[in-house]
XYZ file of C-alpha atoms in Angstrom:
206
model
C 0.000 0.000 0.000
C 2.885 2.337 0.695
C 4.326 1.683 -2.754
C 0.963 2.236 -4.358
C 0.482 5.521 -2.528
C 3.942 6.672 -3.546
C 3.218 5.847 -7.179
C -0.037 7.735 -7.038
C 1.712 10.805 -5.542
C 4.443 10.717 -8.197
C 1.843 10.432 -10.952
C 0.015 13.501 -9.627
C 3.203 15.545 -9.528
C 4.046 14.545 -13.093
C 0.569 15.641 -14.253
C 0.880 19.021 -12.555
C 4.331 19.603 -14.078
C 3.043 18.683 -17.534
C 0.106 21.086 -17.176
C 2.423 23.945 -16.099
C 4.722 23.278 -19.078
C 1.731 23.296 -21.464
C 0.508 26.623 -20.065
C 3.994 28.074 -20.346
C 4.353 26.995 -23.974
C 1.012 28.656 -25.023
C 1.627 32.105 -26.736
C 0.238 35.064 -24.861
C -1.485 37.781 -26.899
C 0.474 41.053 -26.668
C -1.011 44.635 -27.080
C 0.729 44.928 -30.474
C -1.048 41.823 -31.678
C -4.378 43.152 -30.476
C -3.792 46.498 -32.260
C -2.835 44.710 -35.466
C -5.971 42.617 -35.326
C -8.130 45.693 -34.759
C -6.421 47.496 -37.668
C -7.068 44.545 -39.956
C -10.717 44.503 -38.949
C -10.964 48.299 -39.544
C -9.395 47.979 -43.000
C -11.760 45.176 -43.855
C -14.701 47.338 -42.747
C -13.482 50.268 -44.906
C -13.154 47.984 -47.910
C -16.671 46.702 -47.333
C -18.031 50.274 -47.064
C -16.246 51.355 -50.257
C -17.592 48.361 -52.142
C -21.077 49.030 -50.838
C -20.874 52.724 -51.815
C -19.647 51.838 -55.293
C -22.517 49.408 -55.657
C -25.176 51.802 -54.356
C -23.872 55.029 -55.991
C -25.903 54.577 -59.239
C -29.085 54.088 -57.240
C -28.274 57.162 -55.145
C -27.711 59.279 -58.258
C -30.939 57.909 -59.727
C -32.753 58.987 -56.566
C -31.367 62.532 -56.867
C -32.377 62.749 -60.546
C -35.838 61.425 -59.791
C -36.265 63.945 -56.983
C -35.126 66.852 -59.180
C -37.319 65.871 -62.140
C -40.377 65.120 -60.036
C -40.126 68.357 -58.055
C -39.735 70.309 -61.308
C -42.799 68.638 -62.799
C -44.782 69.276 -59.625
C -43.820 72.968 -59.596
C -44.825 73.315 -63.256
C -48.122 71.519 -62.674
C -48.786 73.664 -59.598
C -48.174 76.874 -61.584
C -50.517 75.741 -64.369
C -53.183 74.685 -61.887
C -52.885 77.994 -60.034
C -53.269 79.964 -63.278
C -56.225 77.818 -64.303
C -57.801 78.295 -60.880
C -57.393 82.072 -61.172
C -58.960 82.028 -64.630
C -61.851 79.886 -63.445
C -62.414 82.095 -60.407
C -62.472 85.182 -62.633
C -64.823 83.430 -65.037
C -67.020 82.320 -62.145
C -67.161 85.902 -60.853
C -68.154 87.152 -64.314
C -70.793 84.431 -64.602
C -72.165 85.298 -61.166
C -72.413 88.965 -62.126
C -74.127 88.098 -65.418
C -76.519 85.773 -63.596
C -77.410 88.515 -61.118
C -78.058 90.961 -63.966
C -80.241 88.440 -65.810
C -82.259 87.726 -62.672
C -82.731 91.455 -62.088
C -83.929 91.945 -65.680
C -86.265 88.953 -65.371
C -87.731 90.217 -62.100
C -88.260 93.689 -63.571
C -90.024 92.320 -66.655
C -92.175 89.908 -64.641
C -93.293 92.736 -62.377
C -94.063 95.038 -65.302
C -97.767 95.855 -65.543
C -99.446 94.883 -68.807
C -102.545 97.087 -69.221
C -105.910 95.816 -70.332
C -107.731 97.295 -73.291
C -110.487 98.459 -70.995
C -108.141 100.378 -68.651
C -108.555 104.119 -68.617
C -104.782 104.664 -68.740
C -104.263 102.047 -71.444
C -102.246 104.274 -73.772
C -99.637 105.599 -71.272
C -99.437 102.214 -69.519
C -98.858 100.510 -72.874
C -96.071 102.934 -73.707
C -94.492 102.335 -70.291
C -94.669 98.548 -70.704
C -93.197 98.704 -74.213
C -90.379 100.928 -72.958
C -89.693 98.548 -70.064
C -89.489 95.489 -72.306
C -87.362 97.296 -74.882
C -84.953 98.324 -72.135
C -84.953 94.715 -70.956
C -84.030 93.554 -74.455
C -81.119 96.002 -74.590
C -79.940 94.995 -71.112
C -80.134 91.327 -72.102
C -77.951 91.935 -75.159
C -75.503 93.970 -73.083
C -75.315 91.326 -70.342
C -74.795 88.331 -72.648
C -73.174 89.567 -75.865
C -70.870 92.410 -74.904
C -68.464 90.487 -72.630
C -67.703 87.861 -75.276
C -67.388 90.514 -77.997
C -65.094 92.565 -75.805
C -62.973 89.508 -75.062
C -62.787 88.570 -78.733
C -61.908 92.147 -79.713
C -59.190 92.287 -77.091
C -57.745 88.987 -78.302
C -57.777 90.180 -81.934
C -56.107 93.470 -81.006
C -53.458 91.666 -78.990
C -52.772 89.236 -81.839
C -52.575 92.116 -84.332
C -50.114 93.992 -82.141
C -47.961 90.886 -81.764
C -48.037 90.279 -85.540
C -47.022 93.865 -86.315
C -44.258 93.715 -83.728
C -42.860 90.569 -85.327
C -42.800 92.000 -88.895
C -39.498 93.680 -89.885
C -39.470 97.362 -90.870
C -38.491 96.573 -94.470
C -41.400 94.198 -94.875
C -43.793 96.767 -93.393
C -42.502 99.387 -95.860
C -42.978 97.035 -98.809
C -46.476 96.084 -97.698
C -47.408 99.723 -97.149
C -46.018 100.752 -100.523
C -47.882 97.903 -102.249
C -51.076 98.893 -100.439
C -50.883 102.610 -101.291
C -49.419 102.216 -104.804
C -52.817 102.036 -106.571
C -53.955 105.153 -104.718
C -50.758 107.000 -105.626
C -51.055 106.002 -109.295
C -54.696 107.052 -109.350
C -53.832 110.482 -107.966
C -50.970 110.909 -110.440
C -53.071 109.887 -113.454
C -55.912 112.123 -112.280
C -53.559 115.073 -111.956
C -52.055 114.296 -115.372
C -55.436 114.099 -117.102
C -56.623 117.211 -115.293
C -53.559 119.134 -116.444
C -53.976 117.771 -119.958
C -57.611 118.863 -119.944
C -56.619 122.367 -118.874
C -54.016 122.537 -121.642
C -56.465 121.328 -124.279
C -59.132 123.730 -123.068
C -56.646 126.601 -123.089
C -55.557 125.802 -126.663
C -59.159 125.520 -127.809
C -59.937 128.851 -126.204
C -57.124 130.461 -128.132
């Protein structure tokens, strides 16, 4: 038993010595090694970011172009819609004014007294009714026809001014000369024949 116990003690010491030697032979990580590992990881991350940016750059540029184009189209559409809204509001105001005038004319004509043949004041009442309805006819024409005619006349005048502004001075001179040439020739021939008539009459008188 003593021998067995001694062998067991020696075996334990050998195991402990072997474990200490194994721990001693393992390399210990130094601060330089840790810094190098961190630098490698940082470089790898930068490479990954650069590759990702290169891959996503076309999509980013496409996003910027889409934003610019879409905002431009929206601004243009907003300006057109605003102008159209202003035109419609002005047209609605004109229509409301015309409608009010028509209703006033209608109410005045409906309330106009039409005399009976047996009325004692038939003649003056008839004249008054005729005058009222004639005024209503004139007001109706003024309320419905004059705005459109005025608008059309304004448009024609504006177009004529733009056309004249676009024509060169030389072309205007040629057109004016061609327009007044018959009148000038007529005046010259008339003066010539008039002078010839005076000469002939003077010679005959002699």
